[in-house]
Amino acid sequence: MASEFDLIQRHFNRPTRQAVLGVGDDAALVQITPGMELAVSADMLVANTHFFADIDPWLIGWKSLAVNISDMAAMGALPRWATLAIALPQADEDWVKQFSAGFFACAEQFKVDLIGGDTTRGPLTISVQIMGEVPPGQSLLRSLAHVGDQIWVSGPLGDAALALAGLQQRYALTDQELAYCTSALHQPIPRVELGLGLRGLAHSALDISDGLLADLGHILARSNVGAELYLNRIPVSTTVSTHLQHDVVQQMVLSGGDDYELCFTARPENHNQIAALGQELGLPLHAIGHITRDQGLNVHGMDGTIMIIEENGFDHFA
Ligand code: ADP
Ligand code: MG
């Protein structure tokens, strides 16, 4: 059985690109780019709450870093460093090896250094802290939505929620549909380049982790504004659109979590520049509504009438 030290040495200690000192000492050392602000965030993944404990550990590794990088994207920050605190039920070397391969695949793709962490025995829990940089005053804050702003989202929504419903056999999908949606659920792609491109173009942004309505609700609450949203403008995949006549699937698009696309608001004058940014990144961006002075959130359904929304999103303590 591998010791804690062996596990760290073999699987979590890799040369860093941009840290002064990485794994191995009492603390890591990093040099912040002069004049930049440090953006810091943490996200924890608990087995069987945030992921199925028996799925491919590579995917768990990928996702645990990707959801953290997504928070940097949502701030308009460039992700740079991460730490990883992990509790493992046992020192299963094979599992750790695959987990770390997935984690580092994501780290490579987004040029993030793993600079430290902690490894301990316990129920499978993964806690990642991410640090990034953003020029002062350019962060995309939840509190900065303006009345009249257009509300935008990137990419298709609802795939991850549909996958979860399919995997839990709450909703019937073909094997092909399930395979497509499951990859959205298990391997989200953080929209880092979009976040960077939105500096100076968008007022506010966040990543959709708990569901569009719940997450947009945070922007509305922080900014003291309301919104009108149009369901038929929300981008969905072919798979979701095939099932969109069902109320439950409409709910997944509006309230399903785990998509990790960005939702942001920007003045209408920036519409063409934002559309051009989407083209340049090969990422569909869609204006799905606008910010209103009247507080509250109205969702216009497929037939144009205002929908009754029962559940806004996922709340661990609800
Ligand atoms: P300490 O006793 O000071 O907590 P540890 O023995 O826990 O030190 O860790 C030794 C080194 O390995 C430290 O640099 C720590 O940041 C790093 N480390 C421990 N676990 C991990 C991990 N899961 N991922 C990355 N680095 C880790
Ligand atoms: Mg320790």
GROMACS .gro file of C-alpha atoms and ligand atoms in nm:
model
  346
    1MET     CA    1   0.000   0.000   0.000
    2ALA     CA    2   0.143   0.338  -0.098
    3SER     CA    3   0.218   0.588   0.179
    4GLU     CA    4   0.074   0.938   0.177
    5PHE     CA    5   0.417   1.069   0.085
    6ASP     CA    6   0.453   0.826  -0.208
    7LEU     CA    7   0.110   0.914  -0.341
    8ILE     CA    8   0.189   1.286  -0.337
    9GLN     CA    9   0.533   1.234  -0.488
   10ARG     CA   10   0.416   1.007  -0.765
   11HIS     CA   11   0.089   1.163  -0.859
   12PHE     CA   12   0.067   1.524  -0.748
   13ASN     CA   13   0.419   1.655  -0.778
   14ARG     CA   14   0.484   1.785  -1.129
   15PRO     CA   15   0.713   2.063  -1.245
   16THR     CA   16   0.535   2.398  -1.248
   17ARG     CA   17   0.541   2.653  -1.526
   18GLN     CA   18   0.479   2.968  -1.334
   19ALA     CA   19   0.534   2.916  -0.963
   20VAL     CA   20   0.848   3.012  -0.774
   21LEU     CA   21   0.810   2.701  -0.558
   22GLY     CA   22   0.560   2.418  -0.605
   23VAL     CA   23   0.477   2.098  -0.416
   24GLY     CA   24   0.716   1.973  -0.148
   25ASP     CA   25   0.774   2.247   0.108
   26ASP     CA   26   0.554   2.382   0.385
   27ALA     CA   27   0.401   2.628   0.142
   28ALA     CA   28   0.424   2.715  -0.224
   29LEU     CA   29   0.552   3.050  -0.347
   30VAL     CA   30   0.407   3.242  -0.636
   31GLN     CA   31   0.485   3.576  -0.793
   32ILE     CA   32   0.179   3.780  -0.883
   33THR     CA   33   0.212   3.990  -1.198
   34PRO     CA   34   0.272   4.345  -1.073
   35GLY     CA   35  -0.042   4.559  -1.077
   36MET     CA   36  -0.281   4.264  -1.100
   37GLU     CA   37  -0.547   4.166  -0.847
   38LEU     CA   38  -0.552   3.808  -0.718
   39ALA     CA   39  -0.884   3.626  -0.773
   40VAL     CA   40  -0.931   3.337  -0.528
   41SER     CA   41  -1.204   3.076  -0.514
   42ALA     CA   42  -1.264   2.722  -0.386
   43ASP     CA   43  -1.508   2.450  -0.482
   44MET     CA   44  -1.556   2.119  -0.309
   45LEU     CA   45  -1.678   1.797  -0.468
   46VAL     CA   46  -1.824   1.531  -0.240
   47ALA     CA   47  -1.867   1.176  -0.367
   48ASN     CA   48  -2.228   1.085  -0.448
   49THR     CA   49  -2.339   1.445  -0.399
   50HIS     CA   50  -2.142   1.609  -0.681
   51PHE     CA   51  -2.039   1.302  -0.872
   52PHE     CA   52  -2.100   0.927  -0.878
   53ALA     CA   53  -1.813   0.772  -0.680
   54ASP     CA   54  -1.788   0.482  -0.925
   55ILE     CA   55  -1.731   0.682  -1.245
   56ASP     CA   56  -1.396   0.694  -1.422
   57PRO     CA   57  -1.155   0.870  -1.182
   58TRP     CA   58  -1.000   1.054  -1.480
   59LEU     CA   59  -1.330   1.238  -1.522
   60ILE     CA   60  -1.349   1.321  -1.152
   61GLY     CA   61  -0.999   1.467  -1.175
   62TRP     CA   62  -1.090   1.673  -1.480
   63LYS     CA   63  -1.414   1.801  -1.335
   64SER     CA   64  -1.276   1.893  -0.993
   65LEU     CA   65  -1.034   2.137  -1.155
   66ALA     CA   66  -1.262   2.243  -1.441
   67VAL     CA   67  -1.541   2.368  -1.211
   68ASN     CA   68  -1.287   2.579  -1.024
   69ILE     CA   69  -1.137   2.722  -1.341
   70SER     CA   70  -1.493   2.804  -1.443
   71ASP     CA   71  -1.516   3.042  -1.144
   72MET     CA   72  -1.210   3.227  -1.272
   73ALA     CA   73  -1.369   3.250  -1.617
   74ALA     CA   74  -1.682   3.393  -1.458
   75MET     CA   75  -1.475   3.668  -1.295
   76GLY     CA   76  -1.288   3.753  -1.614
   77ALA     CA   77  -0.972   3.628  -1.442
   78LEU     CA   78  -0.683   3.434  -1.594
   79PRO     CA   79  -0.649   3.112  -1.390
   80ARG     CA   80  -0.291   3.044  -1.281
   81TRP     CA   81  -0.248   2.833  -0.967
   82ALA     CA   82  -0.445   2.566  -0.786
   83THR     CA   83  -0.418   2.366  -0.465
   84LEU     CA   84  -0.583   2.029  -0.412
   85ALA     CA   85  -0.699   1.890  -0.078
   86ILE     CA   86  -0.822   1.534  -0.113
   87ALA     CA   87  -0.968   1.282   0.131
   88LEU     CA   88  -0.947   0.920   0.011
   89PRO     CA   89  -1.116   0.618   0.172
   90GLN     CA   90  -0.802   0.416   0.099
   91ALA     CA   91  -0.469   0.457  -0.079
   92ASP     CA   92  -0.594   0.306  -0.406
   93GLU     CA   93  -0.297   0.383  -0.625
   94ASP     CA   94  -0.472   0.298  -0.950
   95TRP     CA   95  -0.757   0.533  -0.870
   96VAL     CA   96  -0.520   0.815  -0.771
   97LYS     CA   97  -0.316   0.766  -1.086
   98GLN     CA   98  -0.618   0.808  -1.311
   99PHE     CA   99  -0.761   1.090  -1.104
  100SER     CA  100  -0.434   1.280  -1.128
  101ALA     CA  101  -0.413   1.217  -1.506
  102GLY     CA  102  -0.755   1.380  -1.550
  103PHE     CA  103  -0.669   1.665  -1.316
  104PHE     CA  104  -0.343   1.739  -1.497
  105ALA     CA  105  -0.504   1.708  -1.841
  106CYS     CA  106  -0.730   1.996  -1.742
  107ALA     CA  107  -0.439   2.182  -1.579
  108GLU     CA  108  -0.235   2.152  -1.901
  109GLN     CA  109  -0.518   2.264  -2.123
  110PHE     CA  110  -0.579   2.577  -1.917
  111LYS     CA  111  -0.216   2.636  -1.815
  112VAL     CA  112  -0.278   2.609  -1.443
  113ASP     CA  113  -0.006   2.492  -1.201
  114LEU     CA  114  -0.086   2.256  -0.914
  115ILE     CA  115   0.127   2.411  -0.641
  116GLY     CA  116   0.024   2.228  -0.322
  117GLY     CA  117  -0.249   2.069  -0.122
  118ASP     CA  118  -0.322   1.810   0.139
  119THR     CA  119  -0.386   1.435   0.127
  120THR     CA  120  -0.572   1.255   0.401
  121ARG     CA  121  -0.789   0.951   0.469
  122GLY     CA  122  -1.166   0.996   0.479
  123PRO     CA  123  -1.485   0.977   0.274
  124LEU     CA  124  -1.396   1.066  -0.086
  125THR     CA  125  -1.395   1.446  -0.098
  126ILE     CA  126  -1.204   1.677  -0.326
  127SER     CA  127  -1.148   2.041  -0.247
  128VAL     CA  128  -0.968   2.260  -0.497
  129GLN     CA  129  -0.865   2.618  -0.450
  130ILE     CA  130  -0.796   2.823  -0.757
  131MET     CA  131  -0.608   3.150  -0.793
  132GLY     CA  132  -0.597   3.377  -1.092
  133GLU     CA  133  -0.523   3.729  -1.199
  134VAL     CA  134  -0.736   4.015  -1.320
  135PRO     CA  135  -0.655   4.381  -1.386
  136PRO     CA  136  -0.800   4.609  -1.114
  137GLY     CA  137  -1.155   4.722  -1.189
  138GLN     CA  138  -1.208   4.473  -1.473
  139SER     CA  139  -1.361   4.181  -1.282
  140LEU     CA  140  -1.706   4.073  -1.395
  141LEU     CA  141  -1.895   4.112  -1.066
  142ARG     CA  142  -2.245   3.986  -0.990
  143SER     CA  143  -2.333   4.328  -0.854
  144LEU     CA  144  -2.276   4.523  -1.175
  145ALA     CA  145  -2.578   4.441  -1.393
  146HIS     CA  146  -2.745   4.759  -1.525
  147VAL     CA  147  -3.108   4.821  -1.616
  148GLY     CA  148  -3.137   4.775  -1.994
  149ASP     CA  149  -2.846   4.528  -2.017
  150GLN     CA  150  -2.893   4.233  -2.244
  151ILE     CA  151  -2.862   3.894  -2.074
  152TRP     CA  152  -2.641   3.647  -2.258
  153VAL     CA  153  -2.545   3.283  -2.220
  154SER     CA  154  -2.278   3.077  -2.387
  155GLY     CA  155  -2.325   2.727  -2.524
  156PRO     CA  156  -2.619   2.493  -2.488
  157LEU     CA  157  -2.795   2.459  -2.153
  158GLY     CA  158  -2.968   2.155  -2.011
  159ASP     CA  159  -2.739   1.878  -2.137
  160ALA     CA  160  -2.591   1.803  -1.794
  161ALA     CA  161  -2.931   1.794  -1.623
  162LEU     CA  162  -3.070   1.570  -1.896
  163ALA     CA  163  -2.773   1.336  -1.851
  164LEU     CA  164  -2.833   1.316  -1.478
  165ALA     CA  165  -3.201   1.239  -1.530
  166GLY     CA  166  -3.107   0.977  -1.790
  167LEU     CA  167  -2.845   0.813  -1.567
  168GLN     CA  168  -3.085   0.807  -1.273
  169GLN     CA  169  -3.354   0.664  -1.503
  170ARG     CA  170  -3.590   0.950  -1.429
  171TYR     CA  171  -3.608   1.025  -1.801
  172ALA     CA  172  -3.578   0.787  -2.096
  173LEU     CA  173  -3.304   0.860  -2.352
  174THR     CA  174  -3.154   0.657  -2.634
  175ASP     CA  175  -2.800   0.527  -2.575
  176GLN     CA  176  -2.668   0.781  -2.822
  177GLU     CA  177  -2.847   1.073  -2.654
  178LEU     CA  178  -2.730   0.958  -2.313
  179ALA     CA  179  -2.368   0.929  -2.431
  180TYR     CA  180  -2.374   1.283  -2.571
  181CYS     CA  181  -2.529   1.443  -2.260
  182THR     CA  182  -2.314   1.244  -2.020
  183SER     CA  183  -1.998   1.389  -2.165
  184ALA     CA  184  -2.133   1.740  -2.096
  185LEU     CA  185  -2.205   1.634  -1.738
  186HIS     CA  186  -1.873   1.463  -1.675
  187GLN     CA  187  -1.634   1.678  -1.870
  188PRO     CA  188  -1.738   2.044  -1.859
  189ILE     CA  189  -1.520   2.293  -2.048
  190PRO     CA  190  -1.458   2.614  -1.853
  191ARG     CA  191  -1.508   2.924  -2.071
  192VAL     CA  192  -1.182   3.095  -1.983
  193GLU     CA  193  -1.124   3.271  -2.315
  194LEU     CA  194  -1.478   3.402  -2.312
  195GLY     CA  195  -1.433   3.542  -1.961
  196LEU     CA  196  -1.111   3.715  -2.066
  197GLY     CA  197  -1.273   3.849  -2.383
  198LEU     CA  198  -1.562   3.993  -2.186
  199ARG     CA  199  -1.340   4.222  -1.979
  200GLY     CA  200  -1.456   4.571  -2.065
  201LEU     CA  201  -1.748   4.435  -2.272
  202ALA     CA  202  -1.975   4.285  -2.005
  203HIS     CA  203  -2.094   4.437  -1.679
  204SER     CA  204  -2.158   4.123  -1.478
  205ALA     CA  205  -2.109   3.750  -1.520
  206LEU     CA  206  -2.123   3.416  -1.346
  207ASP     CA  207  -2.093   3.053  -1.439
  208ILE     CA  208  -2.404   2.837  -1.445
  209SER     CA  209  -2.338   2.570  -1.186
  210ASP     CA  210  -2.671   2.554  -1.000
  211GLY     CA  211  -2.905   2.633  -1.290
  212LEU     CA  212  -2.971   2.942  -1.504
  213LEU     CA  213  -3.258   3.083  -1.299
  214ALA     CA  214  -3.091   3.032  -0.962
  215ASP     CA  215  -2.759   3.170  -1.084
  216LEU     CA  216  -2.909   3.464  -1.272
  217GLY     CA  217  -3.107   3.523  -0.952
  218HIS     CA  218  -2.775   3.593  -0.777
  219ILE     CA  219  -2.692   3.865  -1.030
  220LEU     CA  220  -3.040   4.015  -0.992
  221ALA     CA  221  -3.025   4.014  -0.612
  222ARG     CA  222  -2.675   4.161  -0.597
  223SER     CA  223  -2.755   4.425  -0.856
  224ASN     CA  224  -3.106   4.509  -0.724
  225VAL     CA  225  -3.267   4.458  -1.063
  226GLY     CA  226  -3.507   4.216  -1.235
  227ALA     CA  227  -3.514   4.036  -1.569
  228GLU     CA  228  -3.727   3.919  -1.858
  229LEU     CA  229  -3.611   3.592  -2.014
  230TYR     CA  230  -3.730   3.413  -2.326
  231LEU     CA  231  -3.712   3.034  -2.321
  232ASN     CA  232  -3.711   3.007  -2.700
  233ARG     CA  233  -3.390   3.215  -2.720
  234ILE     CA  234  -3.194   2.989  -2.484
  235PRO     CA  235  -2.948   2.778  -2.683
  236VAL     CA  236  -2.998   2.403  -2.652
  237SER     CA  237  -2.836   2.102  -2.814
  238THR     CA  238  -3.014   1.893  -3.077
  239THR     CA  239  -3.062   1.630  -2.809
  240VAL     CA  240  -3.235   1.867  -2.569
  241SER     CA  241  -3.438   2.029  -2.845
  242THR     CA  242  -3.580   1.688  -2.944
  243HIS     CA  243  -3.733   1.665  -2.597
  244LEU     CA  244  -3.815   2.031  -2.540
  245GLN     CA  245  -4.189   1.986  -2.573
  246HIS     CA  246  -4.181   1.817  -2.230
  247ASP     CA  247  -4.218   2.045  -1.928
  248VAL     CA  248  -3.953   1.858  -1.733
  249VAL     CA  249  -3.697   1.919  -2.007
  250GLN     CA  250  -3.787   2.289  -2.018
  251GLN     CA  251  -3.724   2.291  -1.644
  252MET     CA  252  -3.385   2.129  -1.702
  253VAL     CA  253  -3.287   2.406  -1.942
  254LEU     CA  254  -3.400   2.676  -1.700
  255SER     CA  255  -3.302   2.521  -1.369
  256GLY     CA  256  -3.068   2.229  -1.431
  257GLY     CA  257  -2.719   2.263  -1.287
  258ASP     CA  258  -2.371   2.158  -1.391
  259ASP     CA  259  -2.353   2.317  -1.737
  260TYR     CA  260  -2.067   2.557  -1.654
  261GLU     CA  261  -2.153   2.793  -1.935
  262LEU     CA  262  -2.130   3.165  -1.861
  263CYS     CA  263  -2.428   3.393  -1.810
  264PHE     CA  264  -2.344   3.762  -1.843
  265THR     CA  265  -2.502   4.101  -1.891
  266ALA     CA  266  -2.385   4.380  -2.118
  267ARG     CA  267  -2.515   4.704  -2.262
  268PRO     CA  268  -2.704   4.656  -2.591
  269GLU     CA  269  -2.450   4.878  -2.770
  270ASN     CA  270  -2.196   4.597  -2.724
  271HIS     CA  271  -2.415   4.340  -2.897
  272ASN     CA  272  -2.217   4.317  -3.222
  273GLN     CA  273  -1.880   4.309  -3.050
  274ILE     CA  274  -1.999   4.026  -2.825
  275ALA     CA  275  -2.140   3.834  -3.122
  276ALA     CA  276  -1.804   3.880  -3.297
  277LEU     CA  277  -1.622   3.751  -2.989
  278GLY     CA  278  -1.839   3.439  -3.000
  279GLN     CA  279  -1.751   3.389  -3.368
  280GLU     CA  280  -1.383   3.432  -3.297
  281LEU     CA  281  -1.393   3.175  -3.015
  282GLY     CA  282  -1.617   2.937  -3.207
  283LEU     CA  283  -1.860   2.957  -2.916
  284PRO     CA  284  -2.228   3.031  -2.970
  285LEU     CA  285  -2.337   3.330  -2.759
  286HIS     CA  286  -2.705   3.412  -2.731
  287ALA     CA  287  -2.894   3.714  -2.598
  288ILE     CA  288  -3.181   3.555  -2.406
  289GLY     CA  289  -3.344   3.852  -2.235
  290HIS     CA  290  -3.279   4.181  -2.062
  291ILE     CA  291  -3.240   4.342  -1.722
  292THR     CA  292  -3.535   4.543  -1.588
  293ARG     CA  293  -3.577   4.803  -1.315
  294ASP     CA  294  -3.874   4.605  -1.176
  295GLN     CA  295  -3.736   4.335  -0.952
  296GLY     CA  296  -3.844   3.976  -1.015
  297LEU     CA  297  -3.777   3.734  -1.294
  298ASN     CA  298  -4.029   3.666  -1.571
  299VAL     CA  299  -3.970   3.375  -1.802
  300HIS     CA  300  -4.162   3.378  -2.130
  301GLY     CA  301  -4.240   3.021  -2.238
  302MET     CA  302  -4.238   2.868  -2.586
  303ASP     CA  303  -4.586   3.009  -2.659
  304GLY     CA  304  -4.496   3.355  -2.529
  305THR     CA  305  -4.696   3.334  -2.204
  306ILE     CA  306  -4.520   3.383  -1.872
  307MET     CA  307  -4.420   3.052  -1.714
  308ILE     CA  308  -4.480   2.952  -1.356
  309ILE     CA  309  -4.142   2.849  -1.219
  310GLU     CA  310  -4.152   2.600  -0.935
  311GLU     CA  311  -3.793   2.525  -0.870
  312ASN     CA  312  -3.507   2.761  -0.945
  313GLY     CA  313  -3.210   2.535  -0.906
  314PHE     CA  314  -3.014   2.322  -0.670
  315ASP     CA  315  -2.965   2.415  -0.305
  316HIS     CA  316  -2.776   2.169  -0.085
  317PHE     CA  317  -2.965   2.271   0.228
  318ALA     CA  318  -3.314   2.315   0.086
  319ADP     P1  319   0.233   1.932   0.578
  319ADP     O1  320   0.272   1.828   0.677
  319ADP     O2  321   0.309   2.059   0.588
  319ADP     O3  322   0.084   1.951   0.569
  319ADP     P2  323   0.220   1.747   0.365
  319ADP     O4  324   0.305   1.627   0.397
  319ADP     O5  325   0.073   1.739   0.384
  319ADP     O6  326   0.280   1.875   0.437
  319ADP     O7  327   0.246   1.786   0.214
  319ADP     C1  328   0.375   1.789   0.162
  319ADP     C2  329   0.375   1.871   0.038
  319ADP     O8  330   0.291   1.810  -0.059
  319ADP     C3  331   0.323   2.013   0.057
  319ADP     O9  332   0.397   2.096  -0.030
  319ADP     C4  333   0.180   2.004   0.011
  319ADP    O10  334   0.135   2.129  -0.038
  319ADP     C5  335   0.190   1.898  -0.098
  319ADP     N1  336   0.067   1.820  -0.116
  319ADP     C6  337   0.007   1.737  -0.029
  319ADP     N2  338  -0.101   1.678  -0.082
  319ADP     C7  339  -0.113   1.728  -0.206
  319ADP     C8  340  -0.205   1.708  -0.312
  319ADP     N3  341  -0.311   1.626  -0.302
  319ADP     N4  342  -0.185   1.777  -0.427
  319ADP     C9  343  -0.081   1.862  -0.439
  319ADP     N5  344   0.009   1.883  -0.346
  319ADP    C10  345  -0.006   1.818  -0.229
  320MG      MG  346  -0.065   1.821   0.506
   0.00000   0.00000   0.00000
